[in-house]
mmCIF file of C-alpha atoms (C1' of nucleotides) in Angstrom:
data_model
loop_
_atom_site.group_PDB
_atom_site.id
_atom_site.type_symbol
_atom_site.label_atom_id
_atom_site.label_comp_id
_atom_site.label_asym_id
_atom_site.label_seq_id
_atom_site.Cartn_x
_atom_site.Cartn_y
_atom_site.Cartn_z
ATOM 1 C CA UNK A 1 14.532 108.682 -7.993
ATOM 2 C CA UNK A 2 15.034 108.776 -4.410
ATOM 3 C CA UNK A 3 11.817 106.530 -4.278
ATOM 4 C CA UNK A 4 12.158 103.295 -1.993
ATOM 5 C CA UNK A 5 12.756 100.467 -4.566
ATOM 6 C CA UNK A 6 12.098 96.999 -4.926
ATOM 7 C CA UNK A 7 14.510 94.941 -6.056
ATOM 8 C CA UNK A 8 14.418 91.940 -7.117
ATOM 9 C CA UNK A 9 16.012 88.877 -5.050
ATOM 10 C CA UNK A 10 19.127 88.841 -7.699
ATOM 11 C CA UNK A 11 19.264 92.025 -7.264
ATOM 12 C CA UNK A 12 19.490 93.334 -3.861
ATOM 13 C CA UNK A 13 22.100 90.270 -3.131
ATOM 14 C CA UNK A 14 23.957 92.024 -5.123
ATOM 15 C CA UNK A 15 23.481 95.097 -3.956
ATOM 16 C CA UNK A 16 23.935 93.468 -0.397
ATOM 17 C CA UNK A 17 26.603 91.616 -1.069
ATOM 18 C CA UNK A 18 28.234 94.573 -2.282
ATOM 19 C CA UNK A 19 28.370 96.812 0.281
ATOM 20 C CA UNK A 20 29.155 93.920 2.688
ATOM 21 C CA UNK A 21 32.593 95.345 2.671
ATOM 22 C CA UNK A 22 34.046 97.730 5.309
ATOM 23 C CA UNK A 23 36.585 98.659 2.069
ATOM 24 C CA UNK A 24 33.608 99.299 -0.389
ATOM 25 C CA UNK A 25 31.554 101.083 2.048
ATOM 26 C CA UNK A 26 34.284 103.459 2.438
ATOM 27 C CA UNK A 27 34.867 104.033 -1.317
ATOM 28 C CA UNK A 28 30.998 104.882 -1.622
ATOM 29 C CA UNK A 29 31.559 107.255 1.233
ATOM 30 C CA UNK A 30 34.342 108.996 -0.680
ATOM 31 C CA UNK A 31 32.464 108.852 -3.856
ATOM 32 C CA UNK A 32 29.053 110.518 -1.690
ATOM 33 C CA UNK A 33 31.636 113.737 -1.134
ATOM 34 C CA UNK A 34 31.977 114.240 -5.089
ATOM 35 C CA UNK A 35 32.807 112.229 -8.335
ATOM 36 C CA UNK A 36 36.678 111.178 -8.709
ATOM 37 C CA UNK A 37 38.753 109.237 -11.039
ATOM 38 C CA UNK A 38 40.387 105.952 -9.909
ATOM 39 C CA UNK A 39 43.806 106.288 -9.235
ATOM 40 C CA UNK A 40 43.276 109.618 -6.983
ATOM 41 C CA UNK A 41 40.440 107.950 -5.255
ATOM 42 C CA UNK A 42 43.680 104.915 -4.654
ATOM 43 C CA UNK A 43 45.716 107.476 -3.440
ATOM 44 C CA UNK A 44 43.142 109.193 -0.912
ATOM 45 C CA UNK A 45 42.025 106.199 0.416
ATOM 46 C CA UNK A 46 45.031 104.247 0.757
ATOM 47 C CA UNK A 47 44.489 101.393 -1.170
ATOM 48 C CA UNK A 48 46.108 99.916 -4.086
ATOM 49 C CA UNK A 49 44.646 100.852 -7.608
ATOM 50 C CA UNK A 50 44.087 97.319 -8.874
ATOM 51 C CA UNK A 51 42.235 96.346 -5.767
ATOM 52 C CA UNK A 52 40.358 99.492 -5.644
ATOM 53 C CA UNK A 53 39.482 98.394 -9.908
ATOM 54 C CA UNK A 54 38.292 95.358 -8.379
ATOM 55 C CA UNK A 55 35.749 96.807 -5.689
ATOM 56 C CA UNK A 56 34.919 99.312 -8.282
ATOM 57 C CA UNK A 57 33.401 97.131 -10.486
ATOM 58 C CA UNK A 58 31.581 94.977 -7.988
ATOM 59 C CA UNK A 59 30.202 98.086 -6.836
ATOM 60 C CA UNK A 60 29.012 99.441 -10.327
ATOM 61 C CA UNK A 61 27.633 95.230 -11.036
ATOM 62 C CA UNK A 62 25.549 95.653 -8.414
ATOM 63 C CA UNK A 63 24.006 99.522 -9.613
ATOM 64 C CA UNK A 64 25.644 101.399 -6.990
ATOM 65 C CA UNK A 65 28.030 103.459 -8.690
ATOM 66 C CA UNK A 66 28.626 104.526 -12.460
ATOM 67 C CA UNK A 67 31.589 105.175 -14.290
ATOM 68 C CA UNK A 68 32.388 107.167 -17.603
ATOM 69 C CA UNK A 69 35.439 107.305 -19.018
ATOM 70 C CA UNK A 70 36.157 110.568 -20.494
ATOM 71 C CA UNK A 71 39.847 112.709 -21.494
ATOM 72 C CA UNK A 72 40.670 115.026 -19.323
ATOM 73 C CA UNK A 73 42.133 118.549 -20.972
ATOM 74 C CA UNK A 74 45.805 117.164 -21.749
ATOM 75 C CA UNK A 75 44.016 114.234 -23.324
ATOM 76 C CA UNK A 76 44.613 111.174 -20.656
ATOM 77 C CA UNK A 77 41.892 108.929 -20.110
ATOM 78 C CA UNK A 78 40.734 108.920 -17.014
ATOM 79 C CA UNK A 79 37.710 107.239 -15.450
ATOM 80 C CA UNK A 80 35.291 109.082 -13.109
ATOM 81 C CA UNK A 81 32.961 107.277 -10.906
ATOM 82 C CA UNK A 82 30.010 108.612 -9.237
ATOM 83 C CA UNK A 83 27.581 107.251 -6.771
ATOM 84 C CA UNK A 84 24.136 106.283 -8.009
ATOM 85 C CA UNK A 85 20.974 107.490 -6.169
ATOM 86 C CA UNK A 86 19.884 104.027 -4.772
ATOM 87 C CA UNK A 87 17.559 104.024 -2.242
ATOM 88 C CA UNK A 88 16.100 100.699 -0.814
ATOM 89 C CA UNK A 89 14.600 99.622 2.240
ATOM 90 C CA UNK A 90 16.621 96.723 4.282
ATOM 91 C CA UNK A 91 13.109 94.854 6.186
ATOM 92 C CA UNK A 92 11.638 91.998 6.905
ATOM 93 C CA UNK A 93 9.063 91.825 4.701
ATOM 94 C CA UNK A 94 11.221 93.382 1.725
ATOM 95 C CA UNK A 95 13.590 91.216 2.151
ATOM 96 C CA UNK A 96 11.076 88.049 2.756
ATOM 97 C CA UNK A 97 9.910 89.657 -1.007
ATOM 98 C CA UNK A 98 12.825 90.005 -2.586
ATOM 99 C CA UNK A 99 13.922 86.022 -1.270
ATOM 100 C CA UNK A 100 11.026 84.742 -3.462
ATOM 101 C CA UNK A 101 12.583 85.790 -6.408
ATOM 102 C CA UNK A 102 15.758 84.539 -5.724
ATOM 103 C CA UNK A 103 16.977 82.272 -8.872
ATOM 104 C CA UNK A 104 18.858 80.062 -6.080
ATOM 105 C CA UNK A 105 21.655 79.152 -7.591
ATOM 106 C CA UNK A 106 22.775 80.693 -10.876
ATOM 107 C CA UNK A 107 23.701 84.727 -10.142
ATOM 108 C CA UNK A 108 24.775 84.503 -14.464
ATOM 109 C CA UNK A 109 24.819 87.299 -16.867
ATOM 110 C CA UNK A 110 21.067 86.916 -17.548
ATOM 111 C CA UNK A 111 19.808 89.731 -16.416
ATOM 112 C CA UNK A 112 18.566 90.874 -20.450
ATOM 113 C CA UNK A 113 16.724 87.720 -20.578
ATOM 114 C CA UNK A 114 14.998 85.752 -18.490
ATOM 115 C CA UNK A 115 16.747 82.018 -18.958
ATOM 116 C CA UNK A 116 15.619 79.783 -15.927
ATOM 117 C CA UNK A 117 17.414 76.423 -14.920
ATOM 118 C CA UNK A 118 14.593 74.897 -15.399
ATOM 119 C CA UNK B 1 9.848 100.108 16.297
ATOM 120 C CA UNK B 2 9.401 101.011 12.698
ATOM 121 C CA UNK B 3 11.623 103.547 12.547
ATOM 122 C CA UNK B 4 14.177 103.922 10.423
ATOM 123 C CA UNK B 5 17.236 103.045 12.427
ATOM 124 C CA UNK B 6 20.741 104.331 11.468
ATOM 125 C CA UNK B 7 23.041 101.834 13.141
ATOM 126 C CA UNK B 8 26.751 102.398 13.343
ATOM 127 C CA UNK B 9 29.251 101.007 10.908
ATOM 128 C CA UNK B 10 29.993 97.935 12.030
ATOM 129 C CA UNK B 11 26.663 97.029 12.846
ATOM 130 C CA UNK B 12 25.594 97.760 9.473
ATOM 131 C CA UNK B 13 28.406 95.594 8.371
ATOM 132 C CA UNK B 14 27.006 93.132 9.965
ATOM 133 C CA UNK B 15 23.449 93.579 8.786
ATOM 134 C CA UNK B 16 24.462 94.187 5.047
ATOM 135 C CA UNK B 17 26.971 90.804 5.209
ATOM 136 C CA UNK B 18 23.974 88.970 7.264
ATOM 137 C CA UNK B 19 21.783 89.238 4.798
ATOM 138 C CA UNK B 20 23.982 89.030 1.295
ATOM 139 C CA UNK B 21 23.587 85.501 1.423
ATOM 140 C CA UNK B 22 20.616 83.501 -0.422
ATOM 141 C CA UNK B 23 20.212 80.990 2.006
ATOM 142 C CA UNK B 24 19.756 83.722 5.221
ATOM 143 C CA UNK B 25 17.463 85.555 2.898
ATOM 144 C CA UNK B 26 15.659 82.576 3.108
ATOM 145 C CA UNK B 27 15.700 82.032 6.178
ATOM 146 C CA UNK B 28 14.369 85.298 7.321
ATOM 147 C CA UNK B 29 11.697 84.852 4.489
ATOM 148 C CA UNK B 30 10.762 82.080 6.633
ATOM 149 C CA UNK B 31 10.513 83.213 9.884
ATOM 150 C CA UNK B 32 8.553 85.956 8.724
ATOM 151 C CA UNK B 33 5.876 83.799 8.245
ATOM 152 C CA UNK B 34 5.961 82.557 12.006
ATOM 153 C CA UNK B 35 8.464 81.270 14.725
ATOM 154 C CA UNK B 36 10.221 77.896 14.198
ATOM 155 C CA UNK B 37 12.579 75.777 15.494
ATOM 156 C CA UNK B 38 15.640 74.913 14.386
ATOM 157 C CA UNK B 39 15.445 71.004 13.218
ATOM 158 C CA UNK B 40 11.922 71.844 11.847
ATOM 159 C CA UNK B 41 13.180 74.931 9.773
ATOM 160 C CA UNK B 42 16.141 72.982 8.662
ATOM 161 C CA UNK B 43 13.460 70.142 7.312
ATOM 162 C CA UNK B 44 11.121 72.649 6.177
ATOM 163 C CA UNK B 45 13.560 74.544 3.473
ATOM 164 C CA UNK B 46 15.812 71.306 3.081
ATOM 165 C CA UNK B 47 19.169 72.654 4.409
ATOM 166 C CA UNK B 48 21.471 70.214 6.896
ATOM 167 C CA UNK B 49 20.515 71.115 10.406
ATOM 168 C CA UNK B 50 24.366 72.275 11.554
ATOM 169 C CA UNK B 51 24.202 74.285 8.633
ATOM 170 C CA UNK B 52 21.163 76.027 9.640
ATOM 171 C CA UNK B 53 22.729 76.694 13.137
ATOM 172 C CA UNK B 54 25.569 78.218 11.857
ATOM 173 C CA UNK B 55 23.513 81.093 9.720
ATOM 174 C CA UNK B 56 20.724 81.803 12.360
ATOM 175 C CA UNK B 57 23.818 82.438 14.519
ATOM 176 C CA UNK B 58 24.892 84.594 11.693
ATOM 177 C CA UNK B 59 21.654 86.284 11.966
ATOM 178 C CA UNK B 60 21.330 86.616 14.907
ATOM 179 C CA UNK B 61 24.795 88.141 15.298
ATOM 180 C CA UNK B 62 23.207 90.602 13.481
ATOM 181 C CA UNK B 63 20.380 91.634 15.274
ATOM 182 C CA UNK B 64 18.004 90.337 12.648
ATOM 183 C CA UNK B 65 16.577 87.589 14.346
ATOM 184 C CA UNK B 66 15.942 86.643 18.001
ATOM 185 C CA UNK B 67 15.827 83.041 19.697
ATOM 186 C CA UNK B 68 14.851 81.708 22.962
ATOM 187 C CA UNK B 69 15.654 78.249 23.882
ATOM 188 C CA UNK B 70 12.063 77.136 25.081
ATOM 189 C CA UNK B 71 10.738 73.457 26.620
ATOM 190 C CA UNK B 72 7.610 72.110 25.074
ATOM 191 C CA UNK B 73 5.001 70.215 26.787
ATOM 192 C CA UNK B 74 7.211 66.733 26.626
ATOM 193 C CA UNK B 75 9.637 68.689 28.477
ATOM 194 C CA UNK B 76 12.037 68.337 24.988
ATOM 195 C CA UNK B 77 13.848 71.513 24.859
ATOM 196 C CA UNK B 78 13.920 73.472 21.404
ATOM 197 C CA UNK B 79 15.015 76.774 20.407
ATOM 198 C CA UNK B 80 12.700 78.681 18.550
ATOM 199 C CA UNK B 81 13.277 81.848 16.596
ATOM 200 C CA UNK B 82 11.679 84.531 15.352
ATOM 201 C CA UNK B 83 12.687 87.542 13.328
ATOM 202 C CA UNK B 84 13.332 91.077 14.487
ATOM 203 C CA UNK B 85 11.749 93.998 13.505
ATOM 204 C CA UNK B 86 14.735 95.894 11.750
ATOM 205 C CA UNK B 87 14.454 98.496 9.489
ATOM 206 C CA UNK B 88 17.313 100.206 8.044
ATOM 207 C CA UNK B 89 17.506 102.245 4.796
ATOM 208 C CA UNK B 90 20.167 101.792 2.233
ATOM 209 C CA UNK B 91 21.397 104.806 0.707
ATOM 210 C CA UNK B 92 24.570 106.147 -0.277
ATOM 211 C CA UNK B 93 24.426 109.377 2.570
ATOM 212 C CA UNK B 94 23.422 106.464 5.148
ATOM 213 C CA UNK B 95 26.593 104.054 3.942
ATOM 214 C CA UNK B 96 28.599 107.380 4.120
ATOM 215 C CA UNK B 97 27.501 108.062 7.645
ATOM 216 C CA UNK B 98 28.048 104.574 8.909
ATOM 217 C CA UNK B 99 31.581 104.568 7.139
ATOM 218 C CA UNK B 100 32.941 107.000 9.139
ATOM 219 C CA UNK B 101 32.013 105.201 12.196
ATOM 220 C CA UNK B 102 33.987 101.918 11.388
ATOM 221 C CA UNK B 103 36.756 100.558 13.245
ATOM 222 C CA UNK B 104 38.110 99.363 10.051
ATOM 223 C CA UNK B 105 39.902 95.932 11.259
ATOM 224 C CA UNK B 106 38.619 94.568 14.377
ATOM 225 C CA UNK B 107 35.235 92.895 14.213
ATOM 226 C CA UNK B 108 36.080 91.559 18.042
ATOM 227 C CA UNK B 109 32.846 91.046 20.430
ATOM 228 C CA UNK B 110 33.430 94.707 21.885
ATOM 229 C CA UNK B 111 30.051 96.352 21.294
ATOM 230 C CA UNK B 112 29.504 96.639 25.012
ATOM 231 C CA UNK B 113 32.444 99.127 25.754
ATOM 232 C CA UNK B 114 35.513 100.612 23.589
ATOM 233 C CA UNK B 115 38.053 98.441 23.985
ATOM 234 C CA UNK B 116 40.629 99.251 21.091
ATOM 235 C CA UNK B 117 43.404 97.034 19.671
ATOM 236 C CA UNK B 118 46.162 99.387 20.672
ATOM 237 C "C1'" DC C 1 18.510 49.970 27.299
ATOM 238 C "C1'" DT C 2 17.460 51.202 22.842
ATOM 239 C "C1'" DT C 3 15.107 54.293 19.761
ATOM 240 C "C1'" DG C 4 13.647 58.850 18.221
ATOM 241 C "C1'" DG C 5 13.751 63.680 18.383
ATOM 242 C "C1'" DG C 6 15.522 67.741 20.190
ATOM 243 C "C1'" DT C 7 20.007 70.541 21.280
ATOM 244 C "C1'" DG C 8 25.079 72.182 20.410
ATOM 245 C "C1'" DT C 9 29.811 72.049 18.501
ATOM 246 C "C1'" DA C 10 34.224 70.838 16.392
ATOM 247 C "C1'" DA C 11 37.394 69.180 12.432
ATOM 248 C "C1'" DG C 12 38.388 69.373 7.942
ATOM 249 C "C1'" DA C 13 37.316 69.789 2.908
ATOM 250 C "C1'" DA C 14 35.832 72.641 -0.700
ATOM 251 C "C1'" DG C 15 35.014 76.914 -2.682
ATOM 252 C "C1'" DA C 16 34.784 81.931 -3.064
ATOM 253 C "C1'" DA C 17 36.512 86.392 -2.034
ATOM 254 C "C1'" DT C 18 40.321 89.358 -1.236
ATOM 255 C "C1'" DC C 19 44.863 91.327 -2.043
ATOM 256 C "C1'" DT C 20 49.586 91.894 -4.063
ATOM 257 C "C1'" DG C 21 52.717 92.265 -7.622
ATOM 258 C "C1'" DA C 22 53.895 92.462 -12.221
ATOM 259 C "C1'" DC C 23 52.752 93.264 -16.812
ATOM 260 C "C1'" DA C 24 50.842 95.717 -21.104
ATOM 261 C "C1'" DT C 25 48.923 100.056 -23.116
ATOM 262 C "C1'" DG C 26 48.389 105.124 -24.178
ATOM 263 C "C1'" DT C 27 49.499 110.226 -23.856
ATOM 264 C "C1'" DG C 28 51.904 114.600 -22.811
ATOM 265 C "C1'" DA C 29 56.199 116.861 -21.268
ATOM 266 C "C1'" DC C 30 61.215 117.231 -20.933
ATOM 267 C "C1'" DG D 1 63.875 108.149 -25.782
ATOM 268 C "C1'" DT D 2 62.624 108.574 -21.015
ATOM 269 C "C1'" DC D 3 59.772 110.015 -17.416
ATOM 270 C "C1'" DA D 4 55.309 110.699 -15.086
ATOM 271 C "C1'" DC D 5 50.581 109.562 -14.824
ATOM 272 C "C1'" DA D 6 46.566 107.634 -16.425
ATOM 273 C "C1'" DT D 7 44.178 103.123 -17.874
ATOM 274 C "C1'" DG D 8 43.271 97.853 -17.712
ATOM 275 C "C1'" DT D 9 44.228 92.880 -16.551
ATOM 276 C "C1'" DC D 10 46.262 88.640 -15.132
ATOM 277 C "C1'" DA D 11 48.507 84.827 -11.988
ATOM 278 C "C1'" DG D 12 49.128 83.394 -7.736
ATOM 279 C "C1'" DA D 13 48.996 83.536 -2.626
ATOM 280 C "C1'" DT D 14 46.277 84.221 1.168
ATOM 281 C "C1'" DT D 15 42.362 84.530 3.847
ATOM 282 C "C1'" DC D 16 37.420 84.071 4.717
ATOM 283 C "C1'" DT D 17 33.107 81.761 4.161
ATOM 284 C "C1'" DT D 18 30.478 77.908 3.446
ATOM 285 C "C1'" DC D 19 29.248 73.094 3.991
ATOM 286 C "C1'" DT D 20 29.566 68.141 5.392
ATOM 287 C "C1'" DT D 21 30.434 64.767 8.589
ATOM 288 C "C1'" DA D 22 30.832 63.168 12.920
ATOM 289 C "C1'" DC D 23 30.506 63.551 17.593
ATOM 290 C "C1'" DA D 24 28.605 64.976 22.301
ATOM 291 C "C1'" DC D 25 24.519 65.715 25.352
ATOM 292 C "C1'" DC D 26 19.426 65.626 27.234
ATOM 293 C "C1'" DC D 27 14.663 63.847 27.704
ATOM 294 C "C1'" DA D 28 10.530 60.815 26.867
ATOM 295 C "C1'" DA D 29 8.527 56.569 25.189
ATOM 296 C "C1'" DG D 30 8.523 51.732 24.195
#
DNA sequence: CTTGGGTGTAAGAAGAATCTGACATGTGAC
DNA sequence: GTCACATGTCAGATTCTTCTTACACCCAAG
């Protein structure tokens, strides 16, 4: 798991353009110190819960956190994230790679199959 | 050289929204195979010339590409550019470690000393 | 002097990302 | 019922990024 990966070009612009953000490079940080659930994650990092929903689920598009929502012992649902074990390697070459299979301009919700524009 | 560099937080930043764009993966996948200069680069992967400028400064912002504005033999001057030999690994202790070292809302051009906002 | 090829840059439009505020829902405790 | 705390989502404003178009300059060749 902690093997260096290699993404595809869809992929790791996601992955890029996901932690591209001083806000959502933070929330991975808190997330690396132990799994939490969203609104006490809002409150420790000072930021408001529907924005912090919103870089939440950019982060877990792109593979890079997961959540689960489960009930805690009074019964509220409440959803944990947790940080994935990603591991990939920002060079040249893997990125010159991972730019060949870049499907230019449609970043759809094709990732099952395999629908080109063409 | 090959290293494994851990840069600080805003220079990962940097790197991480550098490259989360398809066209400057591109454009590193190009200059990996060899140096080029701008207006052929531009003509080569079919992008508008100003347009090209703007993300190889981007890039080079960045640290992930170098250029050097060079005179060929008709005495034409042309900047050529060539990618750097970065190497950074993306994982969620390495995010974590550059998060802490990010000066959260000033991106200014003050890499050289400290000079805060307040 | 005009043409062709190189450089850089600035203004403004178009589009995407970010952020706030308000709303709707559910559950347990008082 | 009302409060506190959890969830999700939406509309709209704002800000950032991206891209085009147009302009400026330099040098060599015809």
């Amino acid at each position: 798991m902690s093997a260096i990966e290699t993404p595809t070009g869809d992929e790791l612009l996601k992955i890029l353009t996901a932690l591209g953000n001083p806000h959502r490079m933070r929330i991975v940080a808190a997330l690396t110190q132990g799994r939490n659930y969203v609104s006490r994650l809002a409150r420790e990092i000072g930021m408001s819960r529907p924005l912090l929903h919103m870089h939440l689920q950019r982060l877990e598009a792109a593979g890079l956190v997961v959540g689960s929502l489960e009930l805690s012992d009074s019964g509220k649902a409440m959803k944990f994230f947790e940080v994935a074990p990603f591991a990939c390697a920002l060079t040249p070459q893997a990125v010159a790679e991972a730019a060949g299979t870049l499907t230019d301009q449609d970043q759809d919700e094709n990732q099952h199959g395999k629908a080109r524009t063409q």
